[in-house]
mmCIF file with all atom_site columns, C-alpha atoms in Angstrom:
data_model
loop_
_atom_site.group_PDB
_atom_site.id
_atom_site.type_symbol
_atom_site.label_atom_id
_atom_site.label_alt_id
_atom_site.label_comp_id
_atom_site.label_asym_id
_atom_site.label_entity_id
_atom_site.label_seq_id
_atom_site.pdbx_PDB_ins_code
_atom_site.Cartn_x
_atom_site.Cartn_y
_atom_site.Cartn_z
_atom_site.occupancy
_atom_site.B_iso_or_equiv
_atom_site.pdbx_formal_charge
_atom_site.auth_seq_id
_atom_site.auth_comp_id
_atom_site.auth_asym_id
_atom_site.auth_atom_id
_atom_site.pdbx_PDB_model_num
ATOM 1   C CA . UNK A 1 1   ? 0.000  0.000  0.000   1.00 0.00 ? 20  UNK A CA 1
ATOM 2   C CA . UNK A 1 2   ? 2.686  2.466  0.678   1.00 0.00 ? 21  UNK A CA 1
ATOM 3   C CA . UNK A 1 3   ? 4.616  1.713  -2.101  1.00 0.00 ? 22  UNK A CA 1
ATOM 4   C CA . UNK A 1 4   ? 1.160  2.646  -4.500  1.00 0.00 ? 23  UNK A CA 1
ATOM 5   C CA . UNK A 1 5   ? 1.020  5.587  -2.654  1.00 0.00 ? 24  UNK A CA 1
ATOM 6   C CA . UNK A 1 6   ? 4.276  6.404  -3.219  1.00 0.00 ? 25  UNK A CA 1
ATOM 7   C CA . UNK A 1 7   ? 3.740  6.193  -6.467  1.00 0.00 ? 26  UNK A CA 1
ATOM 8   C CA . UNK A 1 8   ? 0.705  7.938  -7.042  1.00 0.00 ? 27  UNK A CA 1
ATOM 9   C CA . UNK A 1 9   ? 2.236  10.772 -5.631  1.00 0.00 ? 28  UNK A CA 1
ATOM 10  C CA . UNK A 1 10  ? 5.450  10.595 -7.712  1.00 0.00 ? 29  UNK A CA 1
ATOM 11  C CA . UNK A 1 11  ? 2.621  10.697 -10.334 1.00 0.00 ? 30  UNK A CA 1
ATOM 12  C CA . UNK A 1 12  ? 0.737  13.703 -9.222  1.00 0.00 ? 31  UNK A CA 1
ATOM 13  C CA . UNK A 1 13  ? 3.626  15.334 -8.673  1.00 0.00 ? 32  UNK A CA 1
ATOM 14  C CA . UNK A 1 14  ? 4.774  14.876 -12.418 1.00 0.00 ? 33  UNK A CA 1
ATOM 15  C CA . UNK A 1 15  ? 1.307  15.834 -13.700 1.00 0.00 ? 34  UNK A CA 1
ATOM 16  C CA . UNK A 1 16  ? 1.827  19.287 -11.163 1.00 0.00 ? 35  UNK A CA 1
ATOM 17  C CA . UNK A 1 17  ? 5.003  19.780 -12.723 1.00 0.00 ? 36  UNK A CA 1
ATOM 18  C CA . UNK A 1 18  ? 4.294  19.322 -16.299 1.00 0.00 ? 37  UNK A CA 1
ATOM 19  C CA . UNK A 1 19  ? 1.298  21.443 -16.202 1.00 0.00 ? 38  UNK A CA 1
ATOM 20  C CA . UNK A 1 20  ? 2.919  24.465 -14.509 1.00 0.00 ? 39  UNK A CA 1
ATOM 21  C CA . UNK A 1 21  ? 5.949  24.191 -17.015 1.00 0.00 ? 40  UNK A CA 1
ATOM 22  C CA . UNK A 1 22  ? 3.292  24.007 -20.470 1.00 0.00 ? 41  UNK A CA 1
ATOM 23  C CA . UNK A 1 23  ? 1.493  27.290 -19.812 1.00 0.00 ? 42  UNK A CA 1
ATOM 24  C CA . UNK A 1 24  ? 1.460  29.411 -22.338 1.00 0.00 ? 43  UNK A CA 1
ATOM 25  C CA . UNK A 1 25  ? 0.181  32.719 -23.046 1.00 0.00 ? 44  UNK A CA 1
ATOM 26  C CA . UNK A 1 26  ? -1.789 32.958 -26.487 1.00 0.00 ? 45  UNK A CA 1
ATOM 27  C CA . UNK A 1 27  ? -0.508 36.590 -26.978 1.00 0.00 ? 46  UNK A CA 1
ATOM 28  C CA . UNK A 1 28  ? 2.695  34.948 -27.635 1.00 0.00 ? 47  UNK A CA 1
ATOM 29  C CA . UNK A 1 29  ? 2.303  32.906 -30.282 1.00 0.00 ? 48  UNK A CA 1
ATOM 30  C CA . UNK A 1 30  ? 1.084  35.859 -31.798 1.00 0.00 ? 49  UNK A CA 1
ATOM 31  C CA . UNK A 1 31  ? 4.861  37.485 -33.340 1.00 0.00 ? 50  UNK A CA 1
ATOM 32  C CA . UNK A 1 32  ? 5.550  40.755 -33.744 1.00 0.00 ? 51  UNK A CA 1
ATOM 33  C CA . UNK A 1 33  ? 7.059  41.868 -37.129 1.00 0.00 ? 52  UNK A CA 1
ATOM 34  C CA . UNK A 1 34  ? 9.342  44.210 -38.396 1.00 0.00 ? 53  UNK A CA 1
ATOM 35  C CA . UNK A 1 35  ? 8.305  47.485 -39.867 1.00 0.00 ? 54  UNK A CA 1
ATOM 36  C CA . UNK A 1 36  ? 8.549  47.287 -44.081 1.00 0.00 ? 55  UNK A CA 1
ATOM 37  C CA . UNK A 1 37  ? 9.526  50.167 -46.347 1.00 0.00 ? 56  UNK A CA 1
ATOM 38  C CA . UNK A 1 38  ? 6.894  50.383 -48.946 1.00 0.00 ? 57  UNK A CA 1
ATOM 39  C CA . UNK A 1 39  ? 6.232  53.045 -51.721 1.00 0.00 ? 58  UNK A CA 1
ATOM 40  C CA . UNK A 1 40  ? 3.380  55.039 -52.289 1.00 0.00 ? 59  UNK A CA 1
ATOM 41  C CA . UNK A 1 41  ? 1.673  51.726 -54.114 1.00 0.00 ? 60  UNK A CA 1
ATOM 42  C CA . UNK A 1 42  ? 2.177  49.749 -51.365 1.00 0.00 ? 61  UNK A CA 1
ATOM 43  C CA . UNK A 1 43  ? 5.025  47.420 -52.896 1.00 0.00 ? 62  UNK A CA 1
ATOM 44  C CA . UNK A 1 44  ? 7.583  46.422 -50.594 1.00 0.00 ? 63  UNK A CA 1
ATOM 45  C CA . UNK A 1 45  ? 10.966 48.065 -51.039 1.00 0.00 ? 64  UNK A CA 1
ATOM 46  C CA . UNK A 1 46  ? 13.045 46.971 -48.214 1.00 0.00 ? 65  UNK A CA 1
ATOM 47  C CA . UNK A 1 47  ? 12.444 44.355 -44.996 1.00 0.00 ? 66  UNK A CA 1
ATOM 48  C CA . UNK A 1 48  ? 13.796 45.281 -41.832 1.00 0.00 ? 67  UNK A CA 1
ATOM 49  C CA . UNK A 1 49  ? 14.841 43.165 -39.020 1.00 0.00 ? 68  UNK A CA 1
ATOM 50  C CA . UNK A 1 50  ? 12.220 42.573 -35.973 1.00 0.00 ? 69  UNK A CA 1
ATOM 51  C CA . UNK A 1 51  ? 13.470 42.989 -31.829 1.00 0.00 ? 70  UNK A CA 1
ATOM 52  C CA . UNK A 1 52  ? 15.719 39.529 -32.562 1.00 0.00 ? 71  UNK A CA 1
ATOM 53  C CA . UNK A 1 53  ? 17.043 40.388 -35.587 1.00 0.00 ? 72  UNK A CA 1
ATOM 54  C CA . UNK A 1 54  ? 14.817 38.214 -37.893 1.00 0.00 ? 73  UNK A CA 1
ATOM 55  C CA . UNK A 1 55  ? 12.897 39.375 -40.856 1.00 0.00 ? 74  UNK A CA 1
ATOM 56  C CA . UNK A 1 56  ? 9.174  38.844 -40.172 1.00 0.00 ? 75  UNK A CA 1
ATOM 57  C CA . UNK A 1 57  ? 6.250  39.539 -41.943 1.00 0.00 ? 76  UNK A CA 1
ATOM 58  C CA . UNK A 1 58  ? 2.843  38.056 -40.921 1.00 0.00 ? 77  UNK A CA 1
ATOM 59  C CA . UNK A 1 59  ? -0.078 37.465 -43.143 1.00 0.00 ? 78  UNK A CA 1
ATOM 60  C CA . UNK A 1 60  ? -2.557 39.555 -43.782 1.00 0.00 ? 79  UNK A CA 1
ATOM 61  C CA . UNK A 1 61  ? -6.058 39.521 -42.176 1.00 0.00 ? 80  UNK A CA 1
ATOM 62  C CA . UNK A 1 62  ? -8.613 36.718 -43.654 1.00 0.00 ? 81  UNK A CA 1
ATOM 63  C CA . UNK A 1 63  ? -8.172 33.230 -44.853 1.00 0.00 ? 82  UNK A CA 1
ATOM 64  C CA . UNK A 1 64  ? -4.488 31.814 -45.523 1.00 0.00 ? 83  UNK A CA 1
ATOM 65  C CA . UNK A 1 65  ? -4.189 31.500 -48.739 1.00 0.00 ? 84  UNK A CA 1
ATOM 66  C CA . UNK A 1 66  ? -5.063 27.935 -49.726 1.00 0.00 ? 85  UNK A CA 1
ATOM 67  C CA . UNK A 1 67  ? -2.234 26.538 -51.869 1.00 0.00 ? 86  UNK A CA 1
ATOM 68  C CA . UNK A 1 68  ? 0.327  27.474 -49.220 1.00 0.00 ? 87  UNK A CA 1
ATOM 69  C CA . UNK A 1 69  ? -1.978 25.898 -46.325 1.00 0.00 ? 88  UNK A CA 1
ATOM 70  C CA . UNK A 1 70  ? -2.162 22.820 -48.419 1.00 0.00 ? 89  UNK A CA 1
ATOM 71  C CA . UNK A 1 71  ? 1.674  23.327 -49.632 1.00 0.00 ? 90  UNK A CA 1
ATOM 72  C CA . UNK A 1 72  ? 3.185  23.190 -45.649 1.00 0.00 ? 91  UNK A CA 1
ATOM 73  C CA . UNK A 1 73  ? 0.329  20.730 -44.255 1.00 0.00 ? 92  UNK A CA 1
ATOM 74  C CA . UNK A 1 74  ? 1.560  17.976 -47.283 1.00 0.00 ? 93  UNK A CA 1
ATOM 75  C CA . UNK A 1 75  ? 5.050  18.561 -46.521 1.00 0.00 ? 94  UNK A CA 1
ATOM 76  C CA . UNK A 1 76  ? 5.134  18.869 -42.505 1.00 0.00 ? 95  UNK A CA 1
ATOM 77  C CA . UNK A 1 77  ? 2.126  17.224 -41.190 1.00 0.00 ? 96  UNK A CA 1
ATOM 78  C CA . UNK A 1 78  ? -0.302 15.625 -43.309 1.00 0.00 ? 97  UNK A CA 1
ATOM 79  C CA . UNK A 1 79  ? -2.758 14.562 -40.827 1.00 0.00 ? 98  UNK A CA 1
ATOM 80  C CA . UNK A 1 80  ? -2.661 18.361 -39.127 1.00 0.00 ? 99  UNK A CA 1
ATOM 81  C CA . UNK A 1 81  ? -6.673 18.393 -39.285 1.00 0.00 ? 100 UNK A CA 1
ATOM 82  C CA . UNK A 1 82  ? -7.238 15.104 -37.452 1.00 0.00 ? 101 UNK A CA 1
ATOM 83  C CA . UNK A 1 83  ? -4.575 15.181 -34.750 1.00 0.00 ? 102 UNK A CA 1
ATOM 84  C CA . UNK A 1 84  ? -5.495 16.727 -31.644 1.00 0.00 ? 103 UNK A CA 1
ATOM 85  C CA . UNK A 1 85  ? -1.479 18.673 -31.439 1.00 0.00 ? 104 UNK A CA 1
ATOM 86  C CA . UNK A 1 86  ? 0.560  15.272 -31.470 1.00 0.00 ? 105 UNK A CA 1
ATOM 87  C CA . UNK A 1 87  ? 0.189  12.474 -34.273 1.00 0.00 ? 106 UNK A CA 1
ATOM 88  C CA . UNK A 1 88  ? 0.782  9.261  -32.677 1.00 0.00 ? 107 UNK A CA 1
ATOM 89  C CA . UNK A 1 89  ? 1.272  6.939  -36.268 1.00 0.00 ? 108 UNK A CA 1
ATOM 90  C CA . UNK A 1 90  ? 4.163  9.617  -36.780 1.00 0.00 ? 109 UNK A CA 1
ATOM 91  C CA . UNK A 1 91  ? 5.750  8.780  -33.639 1.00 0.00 ? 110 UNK A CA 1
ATOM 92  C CA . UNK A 1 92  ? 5.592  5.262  -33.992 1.00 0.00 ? 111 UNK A CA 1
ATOM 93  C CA . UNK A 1 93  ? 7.070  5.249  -37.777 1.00 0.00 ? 112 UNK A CA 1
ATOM 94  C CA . UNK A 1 94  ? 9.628  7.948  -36.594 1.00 0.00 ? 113 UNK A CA 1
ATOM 95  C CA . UNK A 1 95  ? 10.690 5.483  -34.078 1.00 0.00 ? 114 UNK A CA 1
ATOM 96  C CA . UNK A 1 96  ? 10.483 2.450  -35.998 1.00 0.00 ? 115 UNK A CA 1
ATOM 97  C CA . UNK A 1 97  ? 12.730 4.502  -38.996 1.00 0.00 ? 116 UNK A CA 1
ATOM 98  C CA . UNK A 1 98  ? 15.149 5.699  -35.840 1.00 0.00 ? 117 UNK A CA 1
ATOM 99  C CA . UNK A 1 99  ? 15.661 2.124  -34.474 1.00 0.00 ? 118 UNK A CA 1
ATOM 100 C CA . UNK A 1 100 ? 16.113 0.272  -37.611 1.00 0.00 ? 119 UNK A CA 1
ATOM 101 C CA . UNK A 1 101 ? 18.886 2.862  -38.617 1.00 0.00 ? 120 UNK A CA 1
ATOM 102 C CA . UNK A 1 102 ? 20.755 3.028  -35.371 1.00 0.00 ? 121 UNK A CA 1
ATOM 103 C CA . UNK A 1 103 ? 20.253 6.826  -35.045 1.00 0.00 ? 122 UNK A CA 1
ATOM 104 C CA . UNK A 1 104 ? 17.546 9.672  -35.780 1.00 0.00 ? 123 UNK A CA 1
ATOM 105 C CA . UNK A 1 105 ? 16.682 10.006 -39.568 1.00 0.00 ? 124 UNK A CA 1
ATOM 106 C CA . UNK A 1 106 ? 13.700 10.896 -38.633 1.00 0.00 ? 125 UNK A CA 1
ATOM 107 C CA . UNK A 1 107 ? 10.876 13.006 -36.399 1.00 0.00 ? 126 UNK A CA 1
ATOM 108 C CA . UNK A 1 108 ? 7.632  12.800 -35.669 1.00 0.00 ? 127 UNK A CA 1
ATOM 109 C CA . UNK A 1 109 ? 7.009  16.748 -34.958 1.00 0.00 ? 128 UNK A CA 1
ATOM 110 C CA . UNK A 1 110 ? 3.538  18.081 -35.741 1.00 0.00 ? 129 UNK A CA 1
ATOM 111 C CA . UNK A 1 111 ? 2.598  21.626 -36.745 1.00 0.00 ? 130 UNK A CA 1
ATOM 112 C CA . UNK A 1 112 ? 1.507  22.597 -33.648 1.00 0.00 ? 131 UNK A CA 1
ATOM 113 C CA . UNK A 1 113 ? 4.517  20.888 -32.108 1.00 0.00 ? 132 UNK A CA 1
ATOM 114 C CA . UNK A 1 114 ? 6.878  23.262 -33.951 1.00 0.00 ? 133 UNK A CA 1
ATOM 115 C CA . UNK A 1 115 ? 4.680  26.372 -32.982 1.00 0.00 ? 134 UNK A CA 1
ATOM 116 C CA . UNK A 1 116 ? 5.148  25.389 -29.539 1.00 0.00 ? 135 UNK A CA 1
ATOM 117 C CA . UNK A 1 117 ? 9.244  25.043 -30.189 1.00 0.00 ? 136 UNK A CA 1
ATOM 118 C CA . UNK A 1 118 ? 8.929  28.267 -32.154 1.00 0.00 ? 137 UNK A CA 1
ATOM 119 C CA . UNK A 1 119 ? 7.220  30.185 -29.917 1.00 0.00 ? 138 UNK A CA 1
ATOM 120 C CA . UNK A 1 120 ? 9.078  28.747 -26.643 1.00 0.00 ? 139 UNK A CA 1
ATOM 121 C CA . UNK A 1 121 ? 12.819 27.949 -28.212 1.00 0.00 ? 140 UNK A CA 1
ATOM 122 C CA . UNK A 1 122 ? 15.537 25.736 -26.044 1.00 0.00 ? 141 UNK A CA 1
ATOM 123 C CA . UNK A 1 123 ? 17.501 23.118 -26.353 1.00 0.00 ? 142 UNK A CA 1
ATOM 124 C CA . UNK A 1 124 ? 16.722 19.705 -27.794 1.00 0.00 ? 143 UNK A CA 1
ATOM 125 C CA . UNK A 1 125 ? 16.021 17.110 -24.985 1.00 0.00 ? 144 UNK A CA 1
ATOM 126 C CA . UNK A 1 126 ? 13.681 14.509 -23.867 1.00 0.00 ? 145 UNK A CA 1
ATOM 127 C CA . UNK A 1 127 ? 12.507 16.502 -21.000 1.00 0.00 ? 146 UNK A CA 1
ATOM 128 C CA . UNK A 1 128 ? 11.610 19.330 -23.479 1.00 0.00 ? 147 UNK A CA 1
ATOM 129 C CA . UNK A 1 129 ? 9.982  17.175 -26.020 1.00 0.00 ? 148 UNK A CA 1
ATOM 130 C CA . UNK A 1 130 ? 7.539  16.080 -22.956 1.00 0.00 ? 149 UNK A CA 1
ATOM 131 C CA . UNK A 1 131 ? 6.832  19.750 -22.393 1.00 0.00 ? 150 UNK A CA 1
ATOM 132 C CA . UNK A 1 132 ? 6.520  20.596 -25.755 1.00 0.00 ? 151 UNK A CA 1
ATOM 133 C CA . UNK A 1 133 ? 3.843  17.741 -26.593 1.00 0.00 ? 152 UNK A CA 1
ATOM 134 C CA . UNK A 1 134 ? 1.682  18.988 -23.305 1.00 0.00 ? 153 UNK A CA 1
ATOM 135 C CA . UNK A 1 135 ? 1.829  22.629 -24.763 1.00 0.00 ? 154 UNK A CA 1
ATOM 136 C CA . UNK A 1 136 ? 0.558  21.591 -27.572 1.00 0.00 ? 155 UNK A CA 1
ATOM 137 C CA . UNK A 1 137 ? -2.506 19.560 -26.569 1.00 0.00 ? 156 UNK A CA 1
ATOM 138 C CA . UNK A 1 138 ? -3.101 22.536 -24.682 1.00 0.00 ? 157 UNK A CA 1
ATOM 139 C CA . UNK A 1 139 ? -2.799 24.859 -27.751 1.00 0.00 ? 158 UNK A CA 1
ATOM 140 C CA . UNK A 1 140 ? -4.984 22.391 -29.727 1.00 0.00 ? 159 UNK A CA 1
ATOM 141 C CA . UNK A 1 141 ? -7.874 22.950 -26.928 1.00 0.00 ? 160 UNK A CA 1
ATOM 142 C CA . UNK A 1 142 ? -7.325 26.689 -27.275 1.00 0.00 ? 161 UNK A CA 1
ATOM 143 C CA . UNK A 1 143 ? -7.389 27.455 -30.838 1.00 0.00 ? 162 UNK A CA 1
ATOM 144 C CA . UNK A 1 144 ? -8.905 26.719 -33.276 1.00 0.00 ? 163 UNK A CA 1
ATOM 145 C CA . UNK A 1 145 ? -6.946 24.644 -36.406 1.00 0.00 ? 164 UNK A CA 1
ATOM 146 C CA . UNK A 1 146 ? -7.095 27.774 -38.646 1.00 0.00 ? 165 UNK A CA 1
ATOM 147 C CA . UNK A 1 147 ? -5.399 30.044 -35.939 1.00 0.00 ? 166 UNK A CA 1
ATOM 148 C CA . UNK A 1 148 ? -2.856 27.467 -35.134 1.00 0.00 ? 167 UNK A CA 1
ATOM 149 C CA . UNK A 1 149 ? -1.607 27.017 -38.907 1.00 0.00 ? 168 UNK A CA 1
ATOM 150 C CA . UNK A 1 150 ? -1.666 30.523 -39.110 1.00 0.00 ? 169 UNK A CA 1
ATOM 151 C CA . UNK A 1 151 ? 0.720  31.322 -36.017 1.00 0.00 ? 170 UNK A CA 1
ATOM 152 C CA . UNK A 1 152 ? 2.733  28.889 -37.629 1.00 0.00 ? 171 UNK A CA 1
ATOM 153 C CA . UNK A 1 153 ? 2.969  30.124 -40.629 1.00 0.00 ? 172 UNK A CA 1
ATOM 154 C CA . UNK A 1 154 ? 3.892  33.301 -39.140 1.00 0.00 ? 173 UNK A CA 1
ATOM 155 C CA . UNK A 1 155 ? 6.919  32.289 -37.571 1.00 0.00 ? 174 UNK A CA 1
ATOM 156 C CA . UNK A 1 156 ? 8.449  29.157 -39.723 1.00 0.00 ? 175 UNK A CA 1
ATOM 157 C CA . UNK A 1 157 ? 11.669 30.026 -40.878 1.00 0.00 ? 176 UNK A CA 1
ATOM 158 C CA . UNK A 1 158 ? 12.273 29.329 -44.829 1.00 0.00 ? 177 UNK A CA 1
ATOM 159 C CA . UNK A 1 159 ? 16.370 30.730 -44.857 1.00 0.00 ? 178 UNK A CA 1
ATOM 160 C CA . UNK A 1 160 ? 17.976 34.055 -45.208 1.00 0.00 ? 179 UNK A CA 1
ATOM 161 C CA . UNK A 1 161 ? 17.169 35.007 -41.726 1.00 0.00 ? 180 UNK A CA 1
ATOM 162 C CA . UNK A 1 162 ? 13.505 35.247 -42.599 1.00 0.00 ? 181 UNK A CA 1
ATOM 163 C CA . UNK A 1 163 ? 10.439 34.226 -40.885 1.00 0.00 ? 182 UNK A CA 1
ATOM 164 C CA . UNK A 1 164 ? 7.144  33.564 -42.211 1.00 0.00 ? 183 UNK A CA 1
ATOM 165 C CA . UNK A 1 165 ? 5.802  32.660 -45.741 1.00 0.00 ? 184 UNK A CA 1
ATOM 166 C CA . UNK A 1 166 ? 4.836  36.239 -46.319 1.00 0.00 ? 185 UNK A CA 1
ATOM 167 C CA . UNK A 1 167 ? 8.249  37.203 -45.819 1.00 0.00 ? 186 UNK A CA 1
ATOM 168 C CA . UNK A 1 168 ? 9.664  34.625 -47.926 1.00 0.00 ? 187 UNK A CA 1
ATOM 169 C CA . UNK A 1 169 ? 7.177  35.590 -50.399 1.00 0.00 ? 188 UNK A CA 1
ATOM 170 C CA . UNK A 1 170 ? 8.359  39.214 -50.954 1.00 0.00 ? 189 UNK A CA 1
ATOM 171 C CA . UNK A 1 171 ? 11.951 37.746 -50.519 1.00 0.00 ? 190 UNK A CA 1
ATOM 172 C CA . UNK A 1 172 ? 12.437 35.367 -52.918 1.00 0.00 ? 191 UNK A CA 1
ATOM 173 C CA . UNK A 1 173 ? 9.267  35.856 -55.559 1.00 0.00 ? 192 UNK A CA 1
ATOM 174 C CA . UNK A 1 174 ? 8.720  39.859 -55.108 1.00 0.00 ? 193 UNK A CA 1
ATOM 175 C CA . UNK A 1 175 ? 5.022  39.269 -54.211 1.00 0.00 ? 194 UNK A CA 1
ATOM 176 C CA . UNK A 1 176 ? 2.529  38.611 -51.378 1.00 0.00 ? 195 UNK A CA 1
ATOM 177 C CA . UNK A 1 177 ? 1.853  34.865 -50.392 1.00 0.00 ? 196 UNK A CA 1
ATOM 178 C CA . UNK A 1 178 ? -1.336 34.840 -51.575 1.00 0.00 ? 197 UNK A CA 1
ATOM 179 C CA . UNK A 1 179 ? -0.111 35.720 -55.747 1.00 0.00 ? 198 UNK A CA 1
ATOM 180 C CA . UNK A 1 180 ? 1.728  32.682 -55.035 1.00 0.00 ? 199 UNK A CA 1
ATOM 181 C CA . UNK A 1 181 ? 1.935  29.799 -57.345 1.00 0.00 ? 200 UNK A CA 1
ATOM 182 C CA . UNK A 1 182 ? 1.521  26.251 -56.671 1.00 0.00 ? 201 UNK A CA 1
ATOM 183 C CA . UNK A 1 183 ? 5.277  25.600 -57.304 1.00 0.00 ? 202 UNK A CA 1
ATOM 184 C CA . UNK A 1 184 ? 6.376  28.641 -55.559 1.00 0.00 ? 203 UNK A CA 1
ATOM 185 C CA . UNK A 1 185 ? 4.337  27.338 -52.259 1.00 0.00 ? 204 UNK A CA 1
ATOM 186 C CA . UNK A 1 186 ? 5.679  23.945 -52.601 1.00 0.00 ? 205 UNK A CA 1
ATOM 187 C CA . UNK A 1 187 ? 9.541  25.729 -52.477 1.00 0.00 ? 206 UNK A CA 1
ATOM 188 C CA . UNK A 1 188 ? 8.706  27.799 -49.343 1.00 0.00 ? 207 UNK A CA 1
ATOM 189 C CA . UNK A 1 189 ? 7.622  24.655 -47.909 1.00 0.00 ? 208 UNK A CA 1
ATOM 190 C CA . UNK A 1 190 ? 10.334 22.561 -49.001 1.00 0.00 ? 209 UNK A CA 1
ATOM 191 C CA . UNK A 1 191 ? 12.678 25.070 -47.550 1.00 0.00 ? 210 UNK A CA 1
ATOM 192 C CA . UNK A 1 192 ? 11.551 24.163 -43.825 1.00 0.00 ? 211 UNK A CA 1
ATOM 193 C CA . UNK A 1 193 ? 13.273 21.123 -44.216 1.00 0.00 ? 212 UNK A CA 1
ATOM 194 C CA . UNK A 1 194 ? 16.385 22.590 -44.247 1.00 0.00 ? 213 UNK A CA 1
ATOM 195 C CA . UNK A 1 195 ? 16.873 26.296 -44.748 1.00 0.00 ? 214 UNK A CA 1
ATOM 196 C CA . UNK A 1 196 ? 20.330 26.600 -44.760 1.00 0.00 ? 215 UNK A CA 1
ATOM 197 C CA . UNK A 1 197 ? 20.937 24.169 -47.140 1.00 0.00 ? 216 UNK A CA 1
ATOM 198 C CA . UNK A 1 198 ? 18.277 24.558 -49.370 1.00 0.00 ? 217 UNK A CA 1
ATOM 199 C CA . UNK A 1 199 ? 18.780 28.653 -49.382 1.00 0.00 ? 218 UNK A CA 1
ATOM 200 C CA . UNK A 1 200 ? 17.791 29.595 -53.046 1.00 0.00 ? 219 UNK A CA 1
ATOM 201 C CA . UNK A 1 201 ? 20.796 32.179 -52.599 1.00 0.00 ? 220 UNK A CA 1
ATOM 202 C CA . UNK A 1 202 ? 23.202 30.047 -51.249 1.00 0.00 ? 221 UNK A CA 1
ATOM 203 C CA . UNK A 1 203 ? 25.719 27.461 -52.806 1.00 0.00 ? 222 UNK A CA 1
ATOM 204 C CA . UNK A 1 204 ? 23.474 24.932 -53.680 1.00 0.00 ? 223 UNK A CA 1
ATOM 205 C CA . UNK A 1 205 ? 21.351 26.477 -56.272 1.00 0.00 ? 224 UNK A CA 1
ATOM 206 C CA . UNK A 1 206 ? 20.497 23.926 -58.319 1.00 0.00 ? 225 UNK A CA 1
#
């Protein structure tokens, strides 16, 4: 009996302590952008860096444009509108992919996963990952889908020290995210994977 006890409280006290350190404050996930130089048209000239030094540009007010919803969802996190914040086939064929190989080829990250790291950055552990996976249930039961893929849109970095598909928009295609094309979505996306790497302006062009 007293070692149940025991453990029942080692188990309340984990469920305390995980729930104090997965608060989050929805006015944070909202980011707060740089100021743009435009001309008298309203055609970006010049972006400027936000408070850490990132260029950010959010979307503008209404729907996000559809072929860049559909563009990140395929490539990040294809079941994103069934999943209540954590995917748990992903985990299991991340970690079937990670133990067959011997080492991590693989993640199992959802969108609202990476908002969560976005939003609350540190580094990579175990003990994080747990955190990060209770924020984001508790994201999931605070907003709705279509605010959480656009807070993540917001603030996913696509190279160049820019944040946001709007941002990478003007950047690389001179235009607002929602002129994009379907091929020009499909790059932004493509660049999450690895933005250094895959920088359009960097040494592997092709």
């Amino acid at each position: 009996a007293w070692r149940l006890a025991a453990v029942l409280l080692m188990m309340i006290g984990l469920a305390w302590h995980f729930e104090a350190a997965s608060r989050f404050d929805p006015e944070a996930l909202k980011p707060r952008p740089g100021p743009l130089v435009r001309d008298r048209t309203g055609q970006v000239l010049r972006l400027t860096s936000e408070a850490q030094g990132g260029k950010l540009v959010t979307l503008p007010d209404g729907a996000v444009p559809p072929l860049v919803a559909a563009a990140f969802v395929a490539a990040e996190d294809q079941r994103f509108w069934r999943h209540p914040g954590v995917d748990p086939l992903a985990i299991l064929r991340a970690a079937r992919s990670n133990l067959s190989r011997g080492r991590i080829v693989s993640g199992a990250s959802t969108l609202t996963q990476q908002l969560a790291r976005l939003t609350y950055p540190g580094p990579r552990s175990y003990y994080r990952k747990v955190v990060e996976v209770c924020r984001s249930l508790r994201i999931e039961s605070a907003l709705s889908k279509d605010e959480i893929l656009r807070r993540y849109l917001d603030r996913v970095p696509v190279g160049n020290n820019l944040q946001g598909v709007e941002a990478g928009a003007w950047a690389y295609f001179g235009k607002t995210s929602s002129q994009l094309s379907i091929g020009e979505a499909a790059l932004l996306a493509a660049l999450v994977k690895a933005p250094g790497t895959l920088n359009p302006y960097g040494p592997h062009r092709e």
